[in-house]
PDB file of C-alpha atoms and ligand atoms in Angstrom:
ATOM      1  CA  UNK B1182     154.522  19.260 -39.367  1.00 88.00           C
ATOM      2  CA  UNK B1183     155.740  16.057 -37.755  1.00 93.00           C
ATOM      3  CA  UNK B1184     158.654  14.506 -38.764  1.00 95.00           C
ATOM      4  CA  UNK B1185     159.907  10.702 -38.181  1.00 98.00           C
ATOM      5  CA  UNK B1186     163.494   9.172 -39.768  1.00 98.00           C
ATOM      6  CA  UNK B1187     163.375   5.554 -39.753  1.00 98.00           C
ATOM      7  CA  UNK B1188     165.472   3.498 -42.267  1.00 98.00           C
ATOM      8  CA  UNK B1189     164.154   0.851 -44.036  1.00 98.00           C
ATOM      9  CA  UNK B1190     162.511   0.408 -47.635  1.00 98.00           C
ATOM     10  CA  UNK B1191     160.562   2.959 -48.975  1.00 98.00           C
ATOM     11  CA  UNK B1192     158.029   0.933 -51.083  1.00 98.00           C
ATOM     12  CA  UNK B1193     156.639  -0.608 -48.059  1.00 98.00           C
ATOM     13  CA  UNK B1194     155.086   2.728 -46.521  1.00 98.00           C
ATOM     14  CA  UNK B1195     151.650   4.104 -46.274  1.00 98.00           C
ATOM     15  CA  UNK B1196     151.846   7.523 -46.101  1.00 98.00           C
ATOM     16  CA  UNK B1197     149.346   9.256 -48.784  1.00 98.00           C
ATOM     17  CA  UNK B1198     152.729   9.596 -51.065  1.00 98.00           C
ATOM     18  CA  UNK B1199     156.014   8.338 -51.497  1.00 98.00           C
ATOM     19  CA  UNK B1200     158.922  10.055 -53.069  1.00 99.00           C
ATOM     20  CA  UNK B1201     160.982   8.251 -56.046  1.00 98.00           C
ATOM     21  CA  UNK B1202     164.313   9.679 -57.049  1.00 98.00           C
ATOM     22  CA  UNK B1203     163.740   9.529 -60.593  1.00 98.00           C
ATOM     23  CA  UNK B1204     165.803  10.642 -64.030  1.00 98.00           C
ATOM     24  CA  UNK B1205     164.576  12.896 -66.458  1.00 98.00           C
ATOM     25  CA  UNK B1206     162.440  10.525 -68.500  1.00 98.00           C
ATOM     26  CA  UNK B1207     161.142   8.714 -65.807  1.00 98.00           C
ATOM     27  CA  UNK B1208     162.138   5.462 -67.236  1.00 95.00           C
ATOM     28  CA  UNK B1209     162.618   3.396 -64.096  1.00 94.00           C
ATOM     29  CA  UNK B1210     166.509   2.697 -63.217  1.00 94.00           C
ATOM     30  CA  UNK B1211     168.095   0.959 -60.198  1.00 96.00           C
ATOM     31  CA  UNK B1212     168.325   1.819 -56.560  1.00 97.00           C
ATOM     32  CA  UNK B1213     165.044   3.545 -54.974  1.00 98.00           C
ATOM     33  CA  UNK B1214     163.841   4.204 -58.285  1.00 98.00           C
ATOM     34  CA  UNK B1215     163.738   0.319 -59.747  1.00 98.00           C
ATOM     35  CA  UNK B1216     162.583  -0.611 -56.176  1.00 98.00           C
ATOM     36  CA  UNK B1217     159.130   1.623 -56.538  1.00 98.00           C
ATOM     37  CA  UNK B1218     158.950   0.596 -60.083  1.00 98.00           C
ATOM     38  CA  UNK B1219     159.081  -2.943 -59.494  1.00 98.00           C
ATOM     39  CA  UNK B1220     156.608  -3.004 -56.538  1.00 98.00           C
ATOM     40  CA  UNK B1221     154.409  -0.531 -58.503  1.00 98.00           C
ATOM     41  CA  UNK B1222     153.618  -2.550 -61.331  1.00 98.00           C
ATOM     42  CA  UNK B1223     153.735  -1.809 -65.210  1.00 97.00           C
ATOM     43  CA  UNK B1224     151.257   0.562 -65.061  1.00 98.00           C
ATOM     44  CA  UNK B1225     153.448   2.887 -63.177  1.00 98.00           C
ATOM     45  CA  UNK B1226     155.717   2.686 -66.664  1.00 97.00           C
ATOM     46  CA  UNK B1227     152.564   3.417 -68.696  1.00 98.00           C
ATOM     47  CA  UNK B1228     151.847   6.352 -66.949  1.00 98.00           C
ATOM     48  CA  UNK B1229     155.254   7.654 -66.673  1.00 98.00           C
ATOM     49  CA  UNK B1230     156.118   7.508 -70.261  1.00 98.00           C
ATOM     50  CA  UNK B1231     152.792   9.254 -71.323  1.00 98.00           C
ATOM     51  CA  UNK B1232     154.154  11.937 -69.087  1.00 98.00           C
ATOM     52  CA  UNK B1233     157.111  12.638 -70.732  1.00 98.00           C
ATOM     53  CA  UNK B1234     155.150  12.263 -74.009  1.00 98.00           C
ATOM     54  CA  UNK B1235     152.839  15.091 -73.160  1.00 98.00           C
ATOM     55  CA  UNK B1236     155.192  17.674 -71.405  1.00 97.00           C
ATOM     56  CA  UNK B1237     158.536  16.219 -71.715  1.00 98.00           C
ATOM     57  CA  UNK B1238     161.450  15.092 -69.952  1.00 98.00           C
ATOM     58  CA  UNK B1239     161.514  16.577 -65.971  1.00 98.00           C
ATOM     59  CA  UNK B1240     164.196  18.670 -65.505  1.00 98.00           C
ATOM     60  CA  UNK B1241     166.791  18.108 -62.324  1.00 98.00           C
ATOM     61  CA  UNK B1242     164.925  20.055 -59.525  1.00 98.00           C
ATOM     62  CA  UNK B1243     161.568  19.412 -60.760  1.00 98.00           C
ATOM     63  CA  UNK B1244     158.962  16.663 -59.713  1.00 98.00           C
ATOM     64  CA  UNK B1245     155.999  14.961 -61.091  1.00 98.00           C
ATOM     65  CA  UNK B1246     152.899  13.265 -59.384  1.00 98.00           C
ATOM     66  CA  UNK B1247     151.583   9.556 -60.715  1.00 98.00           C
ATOM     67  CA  UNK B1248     149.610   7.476 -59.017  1.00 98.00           C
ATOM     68  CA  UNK B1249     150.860   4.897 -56.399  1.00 98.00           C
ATOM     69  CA  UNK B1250     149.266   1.565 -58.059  1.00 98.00           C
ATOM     70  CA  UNK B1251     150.632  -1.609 -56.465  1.00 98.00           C
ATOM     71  CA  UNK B1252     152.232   0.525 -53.808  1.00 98.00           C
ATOM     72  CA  UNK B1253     150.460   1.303 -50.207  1.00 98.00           C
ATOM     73  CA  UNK B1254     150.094   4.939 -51.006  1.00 98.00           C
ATOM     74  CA  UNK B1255     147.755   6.408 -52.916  1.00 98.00           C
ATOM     75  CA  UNK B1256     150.359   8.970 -55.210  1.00 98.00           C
ATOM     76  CA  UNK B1257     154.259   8.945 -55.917  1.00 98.00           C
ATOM     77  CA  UNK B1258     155.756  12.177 -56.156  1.00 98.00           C
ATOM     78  CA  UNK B1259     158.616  11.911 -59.127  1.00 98.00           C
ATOM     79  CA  UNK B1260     161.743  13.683 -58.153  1.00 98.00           C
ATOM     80  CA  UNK B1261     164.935  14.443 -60.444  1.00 98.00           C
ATOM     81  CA  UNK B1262     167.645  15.288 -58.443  1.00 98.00           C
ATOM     82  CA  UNK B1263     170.948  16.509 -59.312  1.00 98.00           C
ATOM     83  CA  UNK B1264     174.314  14.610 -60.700  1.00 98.00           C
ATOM     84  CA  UNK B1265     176.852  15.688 -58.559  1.00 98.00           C
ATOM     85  CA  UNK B1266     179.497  16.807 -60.822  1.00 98.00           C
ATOM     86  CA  UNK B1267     181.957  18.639 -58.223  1.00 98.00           C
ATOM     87  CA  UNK B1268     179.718  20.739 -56.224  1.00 98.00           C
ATOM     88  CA  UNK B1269     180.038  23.996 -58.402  1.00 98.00           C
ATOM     89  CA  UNK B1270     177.278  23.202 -61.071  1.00 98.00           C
ATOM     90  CA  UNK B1271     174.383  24.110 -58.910  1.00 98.00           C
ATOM     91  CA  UNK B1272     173.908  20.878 -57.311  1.00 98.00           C
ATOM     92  CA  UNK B1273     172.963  22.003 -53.804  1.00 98.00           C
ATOM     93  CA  UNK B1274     170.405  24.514 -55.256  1.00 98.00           C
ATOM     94  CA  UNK B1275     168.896  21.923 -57.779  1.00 98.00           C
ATOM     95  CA  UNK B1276     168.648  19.444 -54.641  1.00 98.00           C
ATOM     96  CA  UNK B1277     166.867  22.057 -52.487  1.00 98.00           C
ATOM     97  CA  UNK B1278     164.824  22.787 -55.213  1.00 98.00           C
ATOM     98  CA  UNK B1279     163.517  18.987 -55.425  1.00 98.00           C
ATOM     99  CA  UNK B1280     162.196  19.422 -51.736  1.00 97.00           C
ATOM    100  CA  UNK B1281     160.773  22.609 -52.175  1.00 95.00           C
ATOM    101  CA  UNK B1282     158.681  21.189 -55.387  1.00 97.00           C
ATOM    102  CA  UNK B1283     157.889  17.870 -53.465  1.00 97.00           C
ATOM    103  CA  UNK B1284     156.159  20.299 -50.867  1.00 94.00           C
ATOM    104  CA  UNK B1285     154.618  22.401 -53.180  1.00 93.00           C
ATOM    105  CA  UNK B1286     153.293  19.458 -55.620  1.00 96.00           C
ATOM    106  CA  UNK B1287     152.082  17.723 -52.021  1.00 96.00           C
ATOM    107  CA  UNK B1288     150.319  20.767 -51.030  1.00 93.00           C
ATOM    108  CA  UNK B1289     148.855  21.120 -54.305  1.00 94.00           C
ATOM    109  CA  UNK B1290     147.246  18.278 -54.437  1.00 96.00           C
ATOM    110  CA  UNK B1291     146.182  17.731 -50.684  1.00 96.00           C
ATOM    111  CA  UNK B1292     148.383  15.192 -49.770  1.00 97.00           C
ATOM    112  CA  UNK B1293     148.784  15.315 -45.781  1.00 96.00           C
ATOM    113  CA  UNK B1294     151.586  12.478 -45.598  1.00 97.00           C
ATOM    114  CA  UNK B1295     154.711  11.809 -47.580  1.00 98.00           C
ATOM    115  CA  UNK B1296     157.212   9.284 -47.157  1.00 98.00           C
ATOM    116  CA  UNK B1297     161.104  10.946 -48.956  1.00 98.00           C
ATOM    117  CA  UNK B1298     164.046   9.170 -49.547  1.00 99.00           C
ATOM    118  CA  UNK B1299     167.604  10.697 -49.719  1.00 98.00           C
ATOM    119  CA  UNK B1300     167.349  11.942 -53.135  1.00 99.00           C
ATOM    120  CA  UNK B1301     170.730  11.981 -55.266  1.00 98.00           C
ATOM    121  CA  UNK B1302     173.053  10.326 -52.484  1.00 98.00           C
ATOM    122  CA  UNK B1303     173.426   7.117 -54.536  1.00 98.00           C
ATOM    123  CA  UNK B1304     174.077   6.846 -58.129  1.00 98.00           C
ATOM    124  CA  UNK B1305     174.224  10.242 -58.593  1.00 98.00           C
ATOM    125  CA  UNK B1306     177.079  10.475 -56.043  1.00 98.00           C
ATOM    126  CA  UNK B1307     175.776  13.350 -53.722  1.00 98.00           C
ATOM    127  CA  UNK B1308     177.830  13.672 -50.756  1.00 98.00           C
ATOM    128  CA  UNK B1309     175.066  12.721 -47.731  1.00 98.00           C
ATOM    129  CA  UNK B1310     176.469  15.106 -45.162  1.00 98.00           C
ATOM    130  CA  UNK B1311     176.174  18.009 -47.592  1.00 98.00           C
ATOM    131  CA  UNK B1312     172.567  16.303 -48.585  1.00 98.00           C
ATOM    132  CA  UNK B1313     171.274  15.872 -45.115  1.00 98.00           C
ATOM    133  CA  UNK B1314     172.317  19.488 -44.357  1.00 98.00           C
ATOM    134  CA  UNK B1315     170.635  20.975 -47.199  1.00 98.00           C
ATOM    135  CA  UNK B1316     167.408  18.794 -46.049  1.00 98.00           C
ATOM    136  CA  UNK B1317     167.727  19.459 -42.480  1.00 97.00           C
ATOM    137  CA  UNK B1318     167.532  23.478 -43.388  1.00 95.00           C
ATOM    138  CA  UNK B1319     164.734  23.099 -45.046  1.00 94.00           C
ATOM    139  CA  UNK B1320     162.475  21.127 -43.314  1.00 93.00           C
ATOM    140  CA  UNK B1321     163.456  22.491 -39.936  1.00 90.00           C
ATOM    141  CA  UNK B1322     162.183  25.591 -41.058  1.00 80.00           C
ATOM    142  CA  UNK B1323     159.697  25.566 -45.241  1.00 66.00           C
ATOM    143  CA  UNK B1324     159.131  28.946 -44.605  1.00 61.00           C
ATOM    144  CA  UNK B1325     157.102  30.374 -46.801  1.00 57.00           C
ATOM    145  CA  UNK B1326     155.303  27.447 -47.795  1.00 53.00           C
ATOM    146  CA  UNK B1327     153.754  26.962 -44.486  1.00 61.00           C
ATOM    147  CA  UNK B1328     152.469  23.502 -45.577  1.00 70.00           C
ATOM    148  CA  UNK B1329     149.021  21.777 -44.790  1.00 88.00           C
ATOM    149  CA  UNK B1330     150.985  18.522 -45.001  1.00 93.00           C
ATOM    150  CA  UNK B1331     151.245  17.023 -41.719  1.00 93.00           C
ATOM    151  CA  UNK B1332     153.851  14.479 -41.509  1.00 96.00           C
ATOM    152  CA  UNK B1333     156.918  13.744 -43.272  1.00 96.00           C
ATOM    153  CA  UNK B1334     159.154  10.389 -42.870  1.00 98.00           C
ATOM    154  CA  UNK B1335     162.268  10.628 -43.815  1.00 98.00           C
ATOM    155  CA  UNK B1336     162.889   6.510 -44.812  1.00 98.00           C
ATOM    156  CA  UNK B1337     166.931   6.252 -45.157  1.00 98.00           C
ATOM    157  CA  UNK B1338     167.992   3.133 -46.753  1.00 98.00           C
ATOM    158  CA  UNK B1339     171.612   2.829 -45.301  1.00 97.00           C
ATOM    159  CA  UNK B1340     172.703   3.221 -41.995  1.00 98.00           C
ATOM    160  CA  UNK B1341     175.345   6.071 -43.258  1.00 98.00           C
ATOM    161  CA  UNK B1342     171.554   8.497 -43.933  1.00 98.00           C
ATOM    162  CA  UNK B1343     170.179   7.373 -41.235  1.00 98.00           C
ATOM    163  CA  UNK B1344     172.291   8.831 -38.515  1.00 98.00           C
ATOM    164  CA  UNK B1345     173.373  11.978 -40.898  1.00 98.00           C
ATOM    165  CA  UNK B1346     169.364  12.546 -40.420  1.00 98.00           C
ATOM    166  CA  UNK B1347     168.896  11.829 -36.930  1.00 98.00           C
ATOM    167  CA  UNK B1348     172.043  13.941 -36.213  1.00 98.00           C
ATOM    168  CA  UNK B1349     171.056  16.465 -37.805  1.00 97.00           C
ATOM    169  CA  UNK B1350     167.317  16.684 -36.982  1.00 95.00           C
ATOM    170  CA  UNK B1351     168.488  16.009 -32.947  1.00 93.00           C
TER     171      UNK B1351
HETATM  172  N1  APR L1059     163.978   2.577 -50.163  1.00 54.10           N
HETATM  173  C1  APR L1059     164.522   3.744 -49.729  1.00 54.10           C
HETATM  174  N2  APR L1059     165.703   4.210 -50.145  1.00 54.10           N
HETATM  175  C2  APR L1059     166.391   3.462 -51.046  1.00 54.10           C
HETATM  176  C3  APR L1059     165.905   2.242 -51.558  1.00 54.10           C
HETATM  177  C4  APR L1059     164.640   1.789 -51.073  1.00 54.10           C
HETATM  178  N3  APR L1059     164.096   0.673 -51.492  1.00 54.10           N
HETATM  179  N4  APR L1059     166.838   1.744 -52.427  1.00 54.10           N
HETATM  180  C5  APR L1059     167.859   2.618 -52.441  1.00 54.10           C
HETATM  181  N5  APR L1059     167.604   3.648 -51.612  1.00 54.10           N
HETATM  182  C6  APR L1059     168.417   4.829 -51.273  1.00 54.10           C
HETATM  183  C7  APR L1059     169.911   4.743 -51.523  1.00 54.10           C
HETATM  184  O1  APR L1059     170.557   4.120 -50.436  1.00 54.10           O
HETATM  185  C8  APR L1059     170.285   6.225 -51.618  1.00 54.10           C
HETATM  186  O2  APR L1059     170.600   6.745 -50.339  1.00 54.10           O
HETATM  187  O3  APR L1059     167.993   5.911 -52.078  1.00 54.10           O
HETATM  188  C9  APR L1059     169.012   6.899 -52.099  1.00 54.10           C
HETATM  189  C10 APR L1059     169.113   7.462 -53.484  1.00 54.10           C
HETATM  190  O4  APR L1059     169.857   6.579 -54.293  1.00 54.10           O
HETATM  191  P1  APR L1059     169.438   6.192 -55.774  1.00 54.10           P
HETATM  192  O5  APR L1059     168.236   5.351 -55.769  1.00 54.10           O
HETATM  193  O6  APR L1059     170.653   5.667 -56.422  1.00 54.10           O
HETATM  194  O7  APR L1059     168.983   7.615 -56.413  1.00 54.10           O
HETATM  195  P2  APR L1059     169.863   8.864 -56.931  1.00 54.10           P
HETATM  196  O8  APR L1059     171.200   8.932 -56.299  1.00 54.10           O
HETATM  197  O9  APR L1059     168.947  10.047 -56.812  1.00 54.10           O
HETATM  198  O10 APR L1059     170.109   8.536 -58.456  1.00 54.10           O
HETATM  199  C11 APR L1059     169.030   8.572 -59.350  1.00 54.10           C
HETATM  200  O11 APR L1059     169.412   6.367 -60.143  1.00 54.10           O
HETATM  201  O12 APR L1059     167.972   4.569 -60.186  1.00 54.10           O
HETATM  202  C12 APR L1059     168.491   5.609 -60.900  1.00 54.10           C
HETATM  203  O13 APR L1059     166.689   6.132 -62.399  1.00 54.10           O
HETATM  204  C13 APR L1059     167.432   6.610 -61.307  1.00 54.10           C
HETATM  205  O14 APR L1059     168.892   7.609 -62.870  1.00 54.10           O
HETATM  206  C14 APR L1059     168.285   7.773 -61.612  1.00 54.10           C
HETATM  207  C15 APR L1059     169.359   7.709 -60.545  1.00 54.10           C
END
């Protein structure tokens, strides 16, 4: 699995999927998540709230696959990640578990590239050094997934995520 960290904007990428980092009822927001929505189109709303009509809200730690629409890539993987409310609610475990279900969701459905932004280190106020750790683990070593996808780009928005990343995949 090859891995690239460049920072930019995540809705200009071509990888076969892009991640958002979404809320529960995937009803568009701000940061990342009102970027992709915006460059997606309405249709991205349409199928997003027939989603959460069908099987409900998506729990924190859980992600859900639409398709990419205006976007260069063909799917957007739906991530919830955690609030950080102190660091003793579960929030690095819930934030792990959003990359292990991205993988597992990517390998699922064939996808060989994915493009991931730094899920819960804006409005929901994760700390990015404990983030980038917690991604860094993880990636440098999926373990039992041993996925099919090939190539993973890490697209940091701010230059604070960007060197956290390339510091800590060095
Ligand atoms: N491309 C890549 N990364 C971006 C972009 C972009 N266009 N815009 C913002 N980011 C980065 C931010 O700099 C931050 O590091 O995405 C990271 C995650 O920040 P948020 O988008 O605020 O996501 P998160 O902290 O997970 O909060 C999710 O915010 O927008 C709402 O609906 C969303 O309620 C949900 C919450």
């Amino acid at each position: 699995m090859k891995i690239d960290i460049i920072q930019g904007d995540i809705t200009h990428e071509k990888t076969d999927a892009i991640v958002n980092a979404a809320n529960p009822a995937l009803a568009g927001g701000g940061g990342v998540d009102g970027a992709i929505h915006r460059a997606a189109g309405y249709d991205l709303y349409e199928e997003c709230r027939q989603i959460v009509h069908k099987t409900g809200e998506c729990k924190p730690g859980f992600a859900v696959l639409t398709k990419g629409y205006n976007l260069l890539c063909r799917y957007i993987i739906h991530a919830v990640g955690p609030v950080w409310r102190g660091g003793n609610n579960g929030e690095e475990e819930i934030l792990l578990n959003c990359y292990r279900n991205i993988l597992a969701l990517a390998i699922e459905t064939g996808i060989k590239s994915i493009a991931i932004p730094n899920i819960s280190t804006g409005i929901y106020g994760f700390p990015k050094k404990k983030a980038a750790n917690i991604v860094g683990t993880y990636f440098k070593n999926p373990a039992e997934e041993q996925p099919s996808v090939e190539y993973i780009r890490f697209v940091c928005f701010d230059e604070e995520n960007y060197l956290l990343y390339k510091n800590e995949f060095a």
